[in-house]
């Protein structure tokens, strides 16, 4: 099992890909609670050039609540990260965590059911791009 879902999108700019990804996440009930600009951080902290790369911390309050009710330490695995990166001009890759892969170490069937539901929604997001 791969630990992520991914899709490459051609003929799109980086910022437009981020907007489309956020819109697709919203359609599936996710909000963005964190946004990390890796390119900017690498330049600032290490003075190195890096390609366009953002990490979006996506959260569905409904699913987060269910998960936290079933397992109080599950917050260590939240939010669901989605990356948007541009390694070559006009081609952007979007990838999202596969919660079923990340939850394999959690021995709690209630969590696995939530992870399965979240995984289906994140896969829909990626496939819709």
Tab-separated table of C-alpha atoms in Angstrom:
chain	number	residue	atom	x	y	z
A	1	UNK	CA	0.000	0.000	0.000
A	2	UNK	CA	1.387	3.394	-0.980
A	3	UNK	CA	1.418	6.012	1.755
A	4	UNK	CA	0.040	8.692	-0.563
A	5	UNK	CA	-2.341	9.403	-3.441
A	6	UNK	CA	-0.861	11.478	-6.271
A	7	UNK	CA	-1.596	13.131	-9.575
A	8	UNK	CA	0.491	15.144	-12.011
A	9	UNK	CA	-1.273	18.036	-13.675
A	10	UNK	CA	0.086	19.478	-16.923
A	11	UNK	CA	-0.267	23.011	-18.298
A	12	UNK	CA	-1.055	24.633	-14.973
A	13	UNK	CA	0.808	27.130	-12.851
A	14	UNK	CA	1.838	26.463	-9.285
A	15	UNK	CA	-0.476	29.026	-7.653
A	16	UNK	CA	-3.425	27.904	-9.773
A	17	UNK	CA	-2.775	24.290	-8.724
A	18	UNK	CA	-2.825	25.337	-5.075
A	19	UNK	CA	-6.143	27.160	-5.571
A	20	UNK	CA	-7.683	24.154	-7.345
A	21	UNK	CA	-6.406	21.782	-4.667
A	22	UNK	CA	-7.835	23.907	-1.858
A	23	UNK	CA	-11.176	24.177	-3.692
A	24	UNK	CA	-11.277	20.384	-4.179
A	25	UNK	CA	-10.491	19.864	-0.492
A	26	UNK	CA	-13.291	22.238	0.498
A	27	UNK	CA	-15.719	20.288	-1.703
A	28	UNK	CA	-14.911	17.180	0.342
A	29	UNK	CA	-15.337	18.969	3.692
A	30	UNK	CA	-11.706	19.830	4.455
A	31	UNK	CA	-10.352	23.184	5.541
A	32	UNK	CA	-6.733	24.286	5.492
A	33	UNK	CA	-5.340	24.890	8.975
A	34	UNK	CA	-1.646	25.120	8.081
A	35	UNK	CA	0.320	26.099	5.015
A	36	UNK	CA	4.088	25.634	4.863
A	37	UNK	CA	6.102	27.162	2.025
A	38	UNK	CA	9.100	24.833	1.812
A	39	UNK	CA	10.832	26.852	-0.920
A	40	UNK	CA	10.761	30.002	1.191
A	41	UNK	CA	11.750	28.170	4.375
A	42	UNK	CA	14.744	26.481	2.732
A	43	UNK	CA	15.934	29.804	1.361
A	44	UNK	CA	15.484	31.578	4.688
A	45	UNK	CA	16.923	28.896	6.964
A	46	UNK	CA	19.575	27.252	4.776
A	47	UNK	CA	20.119	29.763	1.958
A	48	UNK	CA	19.433	27.051	-0.619
A	49	UNK	CA	17.230	27.207	-3.685
A	50	UNK	CA	14.404	24.693	-3.797
A	51	UNK	CA	11.567	24.161	-6.255
A	52	UNK	CA	8.019	25.373	-5.537
A	53	UNK	CA	6.718	23.121	-2.778
A	54	UNK	CA	3.907	23.762	-0.305
A	55	UNK	CA	2.478	21.556	2.386
A	56	UNK	CA	-1.200	22.112	3.099
A	57	UNK	CA	-2.472	20.832	6.445
A	58	UNK	CA	-6.019	19.733	5.641
A	59	UNK	CA	-8.543	19.030	8.368
A	60	UNK	CA	-12.118	17.834	8.443
A	61	UNK	CA	-13.452	18.860	11.869
A	62	UNK	CA	-16.052	16.092	11.738
A	63	UNK	CA	-13.494	13.356	11.102
A	64	UNK	CA	-10.929	14.878	13.473
A	65	UNK	CA	-13.525	14.852	16.254
A	66	UNK	CA	-14.431	11.210	15.561
A	67	UNK	CA	-10.770	10.228	15.529
A	68	UNK	CA	-9.988	12.080	18.762
A	69	UNK	CA	-12.984	10.484	20.472
A	70	UNK	CA	-11.699	7.044	19.510
A	71	UNK	CA	-8.006	7.653	20.295
A	72	UNK	CA	-6.786	10.721	22.197
A	73	UNK	CA	-3.154	10.458	20.959
A	74	UNK	CA	-4.234	10.456	17.306
A	75	UNK	CA	-3.529	14.176	17.166
A	76	UNK	CA	0.115	13.228	16.612
A	77	UNK	CA	-0.944	12.118	13.121
A	78	UNK	CA	-3.170	15.099	12.321
A	79	UNK	CA	-3.768	17.075	10.113
A	80	UNK	CA	-3.810	15.272	6.776
A	81	UNK	CA	-0.938	16.667	4.739
A	82	UNK	CA	-1.331	17.476	1.071
A	83	UNK	CA	1.677	18.608	-0.952
A	84	UNK	CA	1.754	20.703	-4.095
A	85	UNK	CA	5.092	20.794	-5.882
A	86	UNK	CA	6.429	22.024	-9.202
A	87	UNK	CA	9.656	20.333	-10.288
A	88	UNK	CA	9.329	21.363	-13.934
A	89	UNK	CA	7.595	24.297	-15.580
A	90	UNK	CA	3.854	23.874	-16.160
A	91	UNK	CA	3.680	20.473	-14.461
A	92	UNK	CA	2.511	20.310	-10.885
A	93	UNK	CA	2.250	17.239	-8.713
A	94	UNK	CA	-0.321	17.048	-5.945
A	95	UNK	CA	-0.089	14.280	-3.364
A	96	UNK	CA	-2.084	13.535	-0.221
A	97	UNK	CA	-1.401	11.208	2.660
A	98	UNK	CA	-3.163	7.861	2.575
A	99	UNK	CA	-4.503	7.696	6.144
A	100	UNK	CA	-4.861	3.924	5.998
A	101	UNK	CA	-1.104	3.603	5.529
A	102	UNK	CA	-0.270	6.065	8.285
A	103	UNK	CA	-2.708	4.454	10.725
A	104	UNK	CA	-1.370	0.895	10.410
A	105	UNK	CA	0.492	1.258	13.678
A	106	UNK	CA	-2.678	2.289	15.527
A	107	UNK	CA	-4.466	-0.725	16.971
A	108	UNK	CA	-7.988	0.625	17.212
A	109	UNK	CA	-10.720	-0.448	14.798
A	110	UNK	CA	-12.708	2.766	15.317
A	111	UNK	CA	-9.738	4.760	14.029
A	112	UNK	CA	-9.289	2.493	11.043
A	113	UNK	CA	-12.885	3.116	9.976
A	114	UNK	CA	-12.365	6.887	10.219
A	115	UNK	CA	-9.072	6.607	8.313
A	116	UNK	CA	-10.783	4.621	5.586
A	117	UNK	CA	-13.491	7.285	5.180
A	118	UNK	CA	-10.936	10.112	5.145
A	119	UNK	CA	-8.813	8.204	2.650
A	120	UNK	CA	-11.738	7.868	0.243
A	121	UNK	CA	-12.346	11.620	0.435
A	122	UNK	CA	-8.679	12.504	-0.099
A	123	UNK	CA	-8.468	10.121	-3.045
A	124	UNK	CA	-11.533	11.856	-4.540
A	125	UNK	CA	-9.759	15.193	-4.119
A	126	UNK	CA	-6.676	13.980	-5.971
A	127	UNK	CA	-8.696	12.289	-8.725
A	128	UNK	CA	-10.780	15.427	-9.265
A	129	UNK	CA	-7.761	17.563	-10.157
